[in-house]
mmCIF file of C-alpha atoms in Angstrom:
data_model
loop_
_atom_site.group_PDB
_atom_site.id
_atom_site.type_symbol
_atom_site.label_atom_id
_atom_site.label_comp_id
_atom_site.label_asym_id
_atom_site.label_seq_id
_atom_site.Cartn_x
_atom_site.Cartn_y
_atom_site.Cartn_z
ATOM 1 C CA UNK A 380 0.000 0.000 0.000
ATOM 2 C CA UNK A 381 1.688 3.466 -1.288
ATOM 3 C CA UNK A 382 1.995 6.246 1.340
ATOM 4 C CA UNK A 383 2.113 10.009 0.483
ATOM 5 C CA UNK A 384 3.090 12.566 2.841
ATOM 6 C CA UNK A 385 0.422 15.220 1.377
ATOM 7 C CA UNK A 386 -2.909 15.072 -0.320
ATOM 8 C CA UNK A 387 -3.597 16.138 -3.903
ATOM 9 C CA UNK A 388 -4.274 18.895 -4.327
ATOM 10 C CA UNK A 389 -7.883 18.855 -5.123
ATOM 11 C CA UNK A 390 -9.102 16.700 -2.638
ATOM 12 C CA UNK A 391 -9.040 18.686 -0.013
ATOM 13 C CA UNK A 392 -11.711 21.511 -1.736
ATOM 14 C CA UNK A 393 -13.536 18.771 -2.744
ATOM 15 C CA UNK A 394 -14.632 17.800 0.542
ATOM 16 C CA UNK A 395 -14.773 21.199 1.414
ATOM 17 C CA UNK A 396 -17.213 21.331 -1.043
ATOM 18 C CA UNK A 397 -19.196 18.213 -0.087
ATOM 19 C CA UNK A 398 -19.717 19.416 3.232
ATOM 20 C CA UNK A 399 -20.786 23.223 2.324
ATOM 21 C CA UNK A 400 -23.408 21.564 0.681
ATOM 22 C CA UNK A 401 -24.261 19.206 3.597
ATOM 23 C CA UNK A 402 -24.810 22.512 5.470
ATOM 24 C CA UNK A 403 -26.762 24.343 3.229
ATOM 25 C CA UNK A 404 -29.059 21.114 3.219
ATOM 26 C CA UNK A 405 -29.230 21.030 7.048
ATOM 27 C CA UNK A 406 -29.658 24.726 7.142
ATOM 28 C CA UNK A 407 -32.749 24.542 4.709
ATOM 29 C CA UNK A 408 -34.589 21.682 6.503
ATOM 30 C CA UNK A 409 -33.917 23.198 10.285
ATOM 31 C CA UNK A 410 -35.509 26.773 8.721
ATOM 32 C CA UNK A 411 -38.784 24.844 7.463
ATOM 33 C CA UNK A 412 -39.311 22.306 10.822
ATOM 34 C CA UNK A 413 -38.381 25.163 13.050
ATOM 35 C CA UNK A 414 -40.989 27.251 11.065
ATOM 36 C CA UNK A 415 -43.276 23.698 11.671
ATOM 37 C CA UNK A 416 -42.638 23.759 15.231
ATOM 38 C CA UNK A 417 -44.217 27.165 15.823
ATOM 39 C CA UNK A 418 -47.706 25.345 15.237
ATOM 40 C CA UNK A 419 -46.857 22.706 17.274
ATOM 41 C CA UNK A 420 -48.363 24.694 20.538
ATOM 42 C CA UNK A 421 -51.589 25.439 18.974
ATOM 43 C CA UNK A 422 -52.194 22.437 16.716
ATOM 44 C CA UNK A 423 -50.503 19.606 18.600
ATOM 45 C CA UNK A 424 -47.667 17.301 17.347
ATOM 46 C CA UNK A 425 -49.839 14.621 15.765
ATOM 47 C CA UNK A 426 -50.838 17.803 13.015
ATOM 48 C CA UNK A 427 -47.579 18.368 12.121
ATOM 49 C CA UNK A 428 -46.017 15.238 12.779
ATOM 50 C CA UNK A 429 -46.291 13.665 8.765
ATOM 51 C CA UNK A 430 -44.882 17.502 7.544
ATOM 52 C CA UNK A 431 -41.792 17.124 9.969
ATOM 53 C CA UNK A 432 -41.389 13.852 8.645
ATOM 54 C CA UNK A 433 -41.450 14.116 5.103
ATOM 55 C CA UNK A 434 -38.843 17.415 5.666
ATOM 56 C CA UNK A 435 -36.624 15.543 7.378
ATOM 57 C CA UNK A 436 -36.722 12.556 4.987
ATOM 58 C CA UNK A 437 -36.545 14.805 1.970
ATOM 59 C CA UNK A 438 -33.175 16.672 3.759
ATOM 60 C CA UNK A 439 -31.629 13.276 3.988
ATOM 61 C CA UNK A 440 -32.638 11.963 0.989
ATOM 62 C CA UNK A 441 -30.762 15.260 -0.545
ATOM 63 C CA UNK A 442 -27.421 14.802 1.625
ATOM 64 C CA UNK A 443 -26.968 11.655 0.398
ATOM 65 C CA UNK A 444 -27.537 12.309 -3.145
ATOM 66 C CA UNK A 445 -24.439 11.753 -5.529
ATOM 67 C CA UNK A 446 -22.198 10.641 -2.761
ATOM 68 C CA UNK A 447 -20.998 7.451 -5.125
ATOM 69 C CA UNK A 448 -19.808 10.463 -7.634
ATOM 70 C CA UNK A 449 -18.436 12.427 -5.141
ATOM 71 C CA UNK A 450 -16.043 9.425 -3.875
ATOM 72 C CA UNK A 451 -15.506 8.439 -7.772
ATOM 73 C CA UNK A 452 -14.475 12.187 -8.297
ATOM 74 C CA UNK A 453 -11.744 12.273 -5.853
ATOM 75 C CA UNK A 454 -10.590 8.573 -6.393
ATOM 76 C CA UNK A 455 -9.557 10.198 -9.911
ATOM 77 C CA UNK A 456 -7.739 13.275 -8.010
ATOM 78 C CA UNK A 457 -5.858 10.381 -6.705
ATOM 79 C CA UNK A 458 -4.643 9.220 -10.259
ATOM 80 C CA UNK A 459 -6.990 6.067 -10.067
ATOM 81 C CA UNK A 460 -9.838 5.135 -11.804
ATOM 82 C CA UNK A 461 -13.134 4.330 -9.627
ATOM 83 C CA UNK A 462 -14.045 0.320 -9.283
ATOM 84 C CA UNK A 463 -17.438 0.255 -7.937
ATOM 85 C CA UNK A 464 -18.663 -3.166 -6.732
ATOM 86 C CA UNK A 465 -22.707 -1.621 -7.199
ATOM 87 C CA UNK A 466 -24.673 1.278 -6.786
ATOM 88 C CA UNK A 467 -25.035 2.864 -3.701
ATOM 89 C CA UNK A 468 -28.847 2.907 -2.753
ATOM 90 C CA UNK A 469 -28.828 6.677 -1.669
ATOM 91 C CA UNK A 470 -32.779 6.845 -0.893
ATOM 92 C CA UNK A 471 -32.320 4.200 1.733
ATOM 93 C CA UNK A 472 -30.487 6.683 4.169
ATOM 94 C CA UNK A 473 -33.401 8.823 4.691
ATOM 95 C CA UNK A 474 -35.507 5.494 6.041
ATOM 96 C CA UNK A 475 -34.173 6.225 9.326
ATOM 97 C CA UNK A 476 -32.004 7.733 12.017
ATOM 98 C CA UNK A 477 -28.428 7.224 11.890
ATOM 99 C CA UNK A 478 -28.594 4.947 15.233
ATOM 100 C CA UNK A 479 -31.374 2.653 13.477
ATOM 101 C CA UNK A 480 -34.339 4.140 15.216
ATOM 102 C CA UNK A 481 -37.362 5.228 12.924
ATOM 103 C CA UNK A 482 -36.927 8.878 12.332
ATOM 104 C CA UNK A 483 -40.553 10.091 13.467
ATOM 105 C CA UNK A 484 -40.093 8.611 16.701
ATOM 106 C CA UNK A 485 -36.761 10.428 16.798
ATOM 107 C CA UNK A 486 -38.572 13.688 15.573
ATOM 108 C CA UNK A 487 -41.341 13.506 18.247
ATOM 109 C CA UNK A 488 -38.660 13.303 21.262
ATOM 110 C CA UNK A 489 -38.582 17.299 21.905
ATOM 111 C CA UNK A 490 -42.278 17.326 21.858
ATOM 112 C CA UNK A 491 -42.223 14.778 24.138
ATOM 113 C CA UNK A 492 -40.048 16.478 26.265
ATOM 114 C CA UNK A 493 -42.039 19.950 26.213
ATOM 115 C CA UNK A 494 -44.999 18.158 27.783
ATOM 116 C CA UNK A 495 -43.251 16.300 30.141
ATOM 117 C CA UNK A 496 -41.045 19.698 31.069
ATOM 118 C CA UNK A 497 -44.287 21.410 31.504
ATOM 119 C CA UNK A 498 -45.455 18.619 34.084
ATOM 120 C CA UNK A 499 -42.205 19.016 36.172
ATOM 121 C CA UNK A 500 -43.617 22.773 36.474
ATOM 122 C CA UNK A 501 -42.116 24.880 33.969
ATOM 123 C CA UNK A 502 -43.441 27.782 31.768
ATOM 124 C CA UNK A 503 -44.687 26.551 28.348
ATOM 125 C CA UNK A 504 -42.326 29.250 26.708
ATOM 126 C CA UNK A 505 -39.501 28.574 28.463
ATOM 127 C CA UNK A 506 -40.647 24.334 27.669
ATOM 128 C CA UNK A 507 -40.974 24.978 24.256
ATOM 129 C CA UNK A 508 -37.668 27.129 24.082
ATOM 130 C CA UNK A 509 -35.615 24.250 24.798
ATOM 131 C CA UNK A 510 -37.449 22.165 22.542
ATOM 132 C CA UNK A 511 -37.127 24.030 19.746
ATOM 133 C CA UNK A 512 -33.332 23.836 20.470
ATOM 134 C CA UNK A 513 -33.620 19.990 20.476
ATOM 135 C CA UNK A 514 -35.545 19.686 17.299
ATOM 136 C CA UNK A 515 -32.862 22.006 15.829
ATOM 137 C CA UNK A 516 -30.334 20.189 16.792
ATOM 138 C CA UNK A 517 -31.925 16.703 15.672
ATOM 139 C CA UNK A 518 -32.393 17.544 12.160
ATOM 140 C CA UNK A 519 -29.093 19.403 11.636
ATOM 141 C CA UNK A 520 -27.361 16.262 13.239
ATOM 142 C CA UNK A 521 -29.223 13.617 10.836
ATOM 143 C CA UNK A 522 -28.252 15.276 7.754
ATOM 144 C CA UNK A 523 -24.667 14.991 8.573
ATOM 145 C CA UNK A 524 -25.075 11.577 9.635
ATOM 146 C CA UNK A 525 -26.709 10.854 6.556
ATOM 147 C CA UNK A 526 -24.465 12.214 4.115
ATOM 148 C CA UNK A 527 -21.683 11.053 6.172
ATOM 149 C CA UNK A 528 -23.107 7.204 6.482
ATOM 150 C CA UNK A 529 -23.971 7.323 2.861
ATOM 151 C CA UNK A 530 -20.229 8.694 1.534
ATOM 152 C CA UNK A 531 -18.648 6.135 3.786
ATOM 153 C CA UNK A 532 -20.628 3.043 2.463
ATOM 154 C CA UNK A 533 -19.850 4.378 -1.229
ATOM 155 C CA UNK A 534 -16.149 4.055 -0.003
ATOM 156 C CA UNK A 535 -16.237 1.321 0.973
ATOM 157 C CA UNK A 536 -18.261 -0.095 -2.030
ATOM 158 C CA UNK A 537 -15.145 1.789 -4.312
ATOM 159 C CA UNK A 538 -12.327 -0.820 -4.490
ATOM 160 C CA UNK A 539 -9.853 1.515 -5.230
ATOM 161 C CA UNK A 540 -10.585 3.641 -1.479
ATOM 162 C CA UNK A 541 -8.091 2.507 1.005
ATOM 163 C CA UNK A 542 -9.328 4.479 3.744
ATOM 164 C CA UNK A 543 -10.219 7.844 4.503
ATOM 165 C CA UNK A 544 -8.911 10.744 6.142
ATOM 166 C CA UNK A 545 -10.671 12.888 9.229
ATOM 167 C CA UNK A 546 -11.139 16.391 7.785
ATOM 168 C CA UNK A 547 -11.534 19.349 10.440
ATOM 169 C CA UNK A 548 -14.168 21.926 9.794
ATOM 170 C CA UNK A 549 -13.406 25.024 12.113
ATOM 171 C CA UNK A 550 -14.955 26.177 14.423
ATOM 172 C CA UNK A 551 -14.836 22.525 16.088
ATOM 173 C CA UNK A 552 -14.520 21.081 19.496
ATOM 174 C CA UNK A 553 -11.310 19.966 21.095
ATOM 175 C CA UNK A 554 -11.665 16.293 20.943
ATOM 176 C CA UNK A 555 -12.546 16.334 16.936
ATOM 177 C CA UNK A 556 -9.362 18.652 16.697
ATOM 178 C CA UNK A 557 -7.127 15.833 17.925
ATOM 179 C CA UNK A 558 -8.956 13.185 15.869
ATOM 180 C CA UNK A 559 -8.724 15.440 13.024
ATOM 181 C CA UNK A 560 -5.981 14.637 10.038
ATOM 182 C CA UNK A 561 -5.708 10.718 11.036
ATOM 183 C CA UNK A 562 -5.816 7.854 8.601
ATOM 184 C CA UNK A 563 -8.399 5.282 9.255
ATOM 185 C CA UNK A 564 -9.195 2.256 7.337
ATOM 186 C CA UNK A 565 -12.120 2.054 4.720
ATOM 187 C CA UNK A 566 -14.404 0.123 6.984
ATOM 188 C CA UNK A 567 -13.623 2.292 9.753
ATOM 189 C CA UNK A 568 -16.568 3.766 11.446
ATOM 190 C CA UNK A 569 -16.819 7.558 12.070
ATOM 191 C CA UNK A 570 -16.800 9.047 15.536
ATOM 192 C CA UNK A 571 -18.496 12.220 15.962
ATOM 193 C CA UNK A 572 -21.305 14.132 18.081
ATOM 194 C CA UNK A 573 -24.523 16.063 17.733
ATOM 195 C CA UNK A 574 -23.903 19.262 15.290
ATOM 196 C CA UNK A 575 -20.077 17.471 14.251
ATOM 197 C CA UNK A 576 -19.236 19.055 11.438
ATOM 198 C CA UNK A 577 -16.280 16.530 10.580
ATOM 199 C CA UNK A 578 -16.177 14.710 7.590
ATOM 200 C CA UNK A 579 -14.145 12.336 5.931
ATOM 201 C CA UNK A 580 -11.970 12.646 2.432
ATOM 202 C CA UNK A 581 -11.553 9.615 0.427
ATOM 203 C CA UNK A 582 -8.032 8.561 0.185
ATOM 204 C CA UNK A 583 -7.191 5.896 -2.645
ATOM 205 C CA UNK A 584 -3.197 5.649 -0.624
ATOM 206 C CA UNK A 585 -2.159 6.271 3.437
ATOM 207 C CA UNK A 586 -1.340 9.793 4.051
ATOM 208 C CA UNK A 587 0.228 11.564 6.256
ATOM 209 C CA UNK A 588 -1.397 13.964 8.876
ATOM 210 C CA UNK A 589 -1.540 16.994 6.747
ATOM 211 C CA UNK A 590 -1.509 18.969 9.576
ATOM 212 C CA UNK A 591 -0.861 17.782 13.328
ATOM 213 C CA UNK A 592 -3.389 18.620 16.151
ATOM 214 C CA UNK A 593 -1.131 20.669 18.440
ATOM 215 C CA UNK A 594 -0.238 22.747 14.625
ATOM 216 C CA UNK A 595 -4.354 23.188 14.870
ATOM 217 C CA UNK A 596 -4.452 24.470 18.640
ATOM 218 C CA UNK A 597 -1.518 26.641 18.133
ATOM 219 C CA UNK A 598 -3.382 28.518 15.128
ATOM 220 C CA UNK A 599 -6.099 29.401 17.496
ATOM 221 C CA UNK A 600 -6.770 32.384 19.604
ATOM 222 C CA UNK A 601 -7.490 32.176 23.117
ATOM 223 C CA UNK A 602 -11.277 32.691 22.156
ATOM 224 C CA UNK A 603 -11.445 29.826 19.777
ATOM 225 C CA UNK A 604 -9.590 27.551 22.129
ATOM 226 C CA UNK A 605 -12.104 28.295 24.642
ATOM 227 C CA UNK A 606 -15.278 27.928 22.151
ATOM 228 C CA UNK A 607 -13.387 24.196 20.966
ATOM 229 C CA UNK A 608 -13.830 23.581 25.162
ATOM 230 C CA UNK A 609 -9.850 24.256 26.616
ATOM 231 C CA UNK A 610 -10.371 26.417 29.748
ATOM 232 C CA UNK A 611 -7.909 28.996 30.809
ATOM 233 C CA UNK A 612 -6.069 26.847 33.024
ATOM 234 C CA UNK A 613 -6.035 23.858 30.459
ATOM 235 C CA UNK A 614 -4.385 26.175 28.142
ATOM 236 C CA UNK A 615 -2.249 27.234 30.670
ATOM 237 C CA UNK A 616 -1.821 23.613 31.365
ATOM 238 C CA UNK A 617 -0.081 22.953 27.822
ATOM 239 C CA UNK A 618 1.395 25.930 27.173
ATOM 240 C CA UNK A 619 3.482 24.775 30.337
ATOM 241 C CA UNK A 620 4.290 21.382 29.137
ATOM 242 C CA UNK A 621 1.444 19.349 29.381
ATOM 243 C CA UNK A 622 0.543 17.289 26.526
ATOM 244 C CA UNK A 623 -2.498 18.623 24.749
ATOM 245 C CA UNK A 624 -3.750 14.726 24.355
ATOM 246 C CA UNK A 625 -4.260 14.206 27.957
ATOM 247 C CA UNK A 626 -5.609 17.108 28.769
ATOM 248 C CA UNK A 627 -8.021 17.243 26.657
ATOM 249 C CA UNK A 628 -9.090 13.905 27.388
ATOM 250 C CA UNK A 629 -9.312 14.414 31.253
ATOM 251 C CA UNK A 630 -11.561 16.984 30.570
ATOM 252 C CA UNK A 631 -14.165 15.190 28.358
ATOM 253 C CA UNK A 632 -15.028 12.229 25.990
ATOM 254 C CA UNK A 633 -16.130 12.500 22.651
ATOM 255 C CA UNK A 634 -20.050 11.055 22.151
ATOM 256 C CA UNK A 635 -21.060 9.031 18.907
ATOM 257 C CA UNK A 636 -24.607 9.333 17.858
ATOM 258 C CA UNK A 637 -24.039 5.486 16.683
ATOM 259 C CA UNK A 638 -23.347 2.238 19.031
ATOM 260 C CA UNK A 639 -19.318 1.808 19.645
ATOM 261 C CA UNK A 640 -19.592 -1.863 20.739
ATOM 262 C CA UNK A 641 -21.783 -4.905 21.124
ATOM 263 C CA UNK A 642 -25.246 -5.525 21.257
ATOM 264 C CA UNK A 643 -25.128 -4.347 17.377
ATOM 265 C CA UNK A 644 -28.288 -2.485 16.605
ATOM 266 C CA UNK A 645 -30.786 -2.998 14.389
ATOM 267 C CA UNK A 646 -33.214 -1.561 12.613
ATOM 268 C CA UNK A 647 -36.945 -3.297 11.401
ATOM 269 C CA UNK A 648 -37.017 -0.540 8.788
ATOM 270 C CA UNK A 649 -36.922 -2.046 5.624
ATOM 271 C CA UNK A 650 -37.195 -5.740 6.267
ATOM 272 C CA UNK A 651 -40.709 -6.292 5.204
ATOM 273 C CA UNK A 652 -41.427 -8.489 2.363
ATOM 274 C CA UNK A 653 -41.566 -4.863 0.068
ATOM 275 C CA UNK A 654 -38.130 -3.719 2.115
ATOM 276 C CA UNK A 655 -35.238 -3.517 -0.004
ATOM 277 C CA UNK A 656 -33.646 -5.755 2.848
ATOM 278 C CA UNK A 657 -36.549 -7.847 3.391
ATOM 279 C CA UNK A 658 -36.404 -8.683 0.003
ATOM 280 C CA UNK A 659 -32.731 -10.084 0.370
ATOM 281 C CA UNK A 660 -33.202 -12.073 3.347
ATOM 282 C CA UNK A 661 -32.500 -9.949 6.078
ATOM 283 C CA UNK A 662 -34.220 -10.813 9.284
ATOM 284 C CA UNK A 663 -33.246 -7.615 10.970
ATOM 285 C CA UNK A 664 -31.037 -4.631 9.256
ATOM 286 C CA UNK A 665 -27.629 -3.963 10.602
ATOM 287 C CA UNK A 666 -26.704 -0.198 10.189
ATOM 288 C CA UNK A 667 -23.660 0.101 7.990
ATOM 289 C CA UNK A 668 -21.398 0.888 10.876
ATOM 290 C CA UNK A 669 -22.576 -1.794 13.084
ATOM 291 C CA UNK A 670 -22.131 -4.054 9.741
ATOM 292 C CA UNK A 671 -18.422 -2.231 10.051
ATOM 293 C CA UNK A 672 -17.732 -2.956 13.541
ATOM 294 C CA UNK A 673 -18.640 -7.186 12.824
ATOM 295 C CA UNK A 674 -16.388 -7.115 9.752
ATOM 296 C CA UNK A 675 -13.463 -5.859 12.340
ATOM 297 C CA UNK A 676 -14.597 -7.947 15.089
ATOM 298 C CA UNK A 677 -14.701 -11.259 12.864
ATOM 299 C CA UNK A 678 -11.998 -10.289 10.438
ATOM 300 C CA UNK A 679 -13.866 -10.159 7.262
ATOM 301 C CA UNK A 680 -12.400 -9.053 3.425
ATOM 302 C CA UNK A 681 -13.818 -6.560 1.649
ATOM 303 C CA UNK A 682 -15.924 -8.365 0.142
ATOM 304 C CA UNK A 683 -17.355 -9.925 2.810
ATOM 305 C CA UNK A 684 -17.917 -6.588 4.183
ATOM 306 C CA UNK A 685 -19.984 -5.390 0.761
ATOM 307 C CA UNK A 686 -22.131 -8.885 0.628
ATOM 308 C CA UNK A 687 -22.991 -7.179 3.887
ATOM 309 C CA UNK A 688 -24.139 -3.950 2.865
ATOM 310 C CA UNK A 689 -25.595 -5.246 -0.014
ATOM 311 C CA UNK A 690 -27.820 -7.953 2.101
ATOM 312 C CA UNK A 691 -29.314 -4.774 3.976
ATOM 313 C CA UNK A 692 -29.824 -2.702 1.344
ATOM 314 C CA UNK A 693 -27.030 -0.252 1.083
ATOM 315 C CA UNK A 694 -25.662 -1.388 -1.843
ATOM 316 C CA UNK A 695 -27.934 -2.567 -4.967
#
């Protein structure tokens, strides 16, 4: 396997790119459900329940859209020529949330929580303040997921993708700093946390770190540091010698939205007799990363791992 020390050129703005569109999307669909949620109060959830829906599965839907020509793209900034083992089924990321929950019971959760808020004695306004900032945060968090879930299944269904590399979208916080510029295998899940804005650049060879993490922190102002979630004393902590790596990691852990370990979940979505992976077989539908995470734990080849993904209806 070849190993660069730098990335083409190219490939970097491309998945600049990719993600400035995956926040445009996001932006769009939390505008219309936050304009939604305003009749929530009035009308009651159940009224505006299908409308939230079919936003959120039409923002999905969107971010997921051409990510088997944006991975074939930069596989040719790379000097190689794309070897797709199918076609990634794009539509089927908008079936559900990114942990393998069905997305309206997902969307309901900050209405949920209003009411229940509301019980426990607070003002509706105040109630309905901080679920509006929930619902907000849920949608902008899906479409990430799904664009991100979608790109990495259509690298891993490109032969010629070796891995991919952790690309850094400032502002960030501090634990997605130190992850960011590392290599990680095709197959490789994707850490990250509600609102990460992280994504992940095709590589067709092993690179380098373009840039390290303590380069990153150093090119920040006290104010950034601070918004990324080093305090004044854990700067003053590393500017004295401490290593940025454990500091950082005594003062939090990063959160996935997806499962890190075993019991692998599932998903029912989609495994009806008219279900894409109903139709193949499957009993129950693995998400791609917990497919991932049984193709490391067991050892499997590649193309093991894309009988997998095509069994559950990620790949067609």
């Amino acid at each position: 396997m070849a190993t660069r020390t730098s990335l083409p050129p190219d490939v970097q703005q491309l998945a600049a790119a990719h993600r400035a569109r995956q926040q445009q999307i996001a932006a769009q669909a939390v505008a219309e459900t936050n304009r939604l949620w305003g009749f929530v109060e009035t009308l009651g959830w159940a009224s505006v329940a299908g409308q939230m829906l079919s936003t959120a599965q039409s923002a999905l839907m969107e971010a997921a859209r051409g990510v088997q020509g944006y991975v074939g793209a930069a596989v040719r900034m790379w000097g190689r020529e794309p070897d797709p083992f199918g076609q990634v089924a794009e539509r089927t990321f908008a079936a559900t949330a990114s942990d393998g929950r069905p997305l309206d019971t997902l969307l309901e959760q900050p209405a949920l929580e209003v009411v229940e808020l509301v019980d426990q004695g607070m003002t509706r306004a105040q109630a309905d303040a901080i679920g509006r900032r929930h619902l907000q945060r849920i949608v902008a968090t899906q479409v990430a997921d799904a664009a991100r879930v979608a790109t990495g299944v259509a690298m891993v269904n490109d032969r010629v993708v070796e891995g991919y590399i952790r690309h850094l979208t400032l502002p960030s916080c501090n634990r997605c700093i130190l992850l960011s510029g590392r290599w990680y295998r095709y197959d490789a899940g994707f850490d990250r946390h509600p609102l990460c804005d992280c994504v992940g650049i095709p590589a067709a060879e092993v690179v380098d770190p373009p840039r390290s993490p303590r380069e990153i922190y150093n090119s920040l102002d006290d104010e950034e540091r601070r918004k990324a979630g080093w305090s004044g004393h854990d700067q003053r902590a590393i500017e004295d010698g401490a290593d940025l790596f454990r500091v950082t990691n005594y003062r939090r852990a990063l959160k996935t939205v997806t499962i890190a370990g075993r019991p692998v979940k599932t998903t029912l979505v989609g495994t009806t007799r008219r279900g894409l992976a109903g139709k193949r077989g499957a009993k129950v539908r693995m998400t791609p990363e917990a497919i991932y995470l049984e193709a490391d734990r067991l050892n499997w080849d590649r193309e093991e791992t894309l009988r997998m993904l095509k069994l559950h209806g990620y790949v067609v």
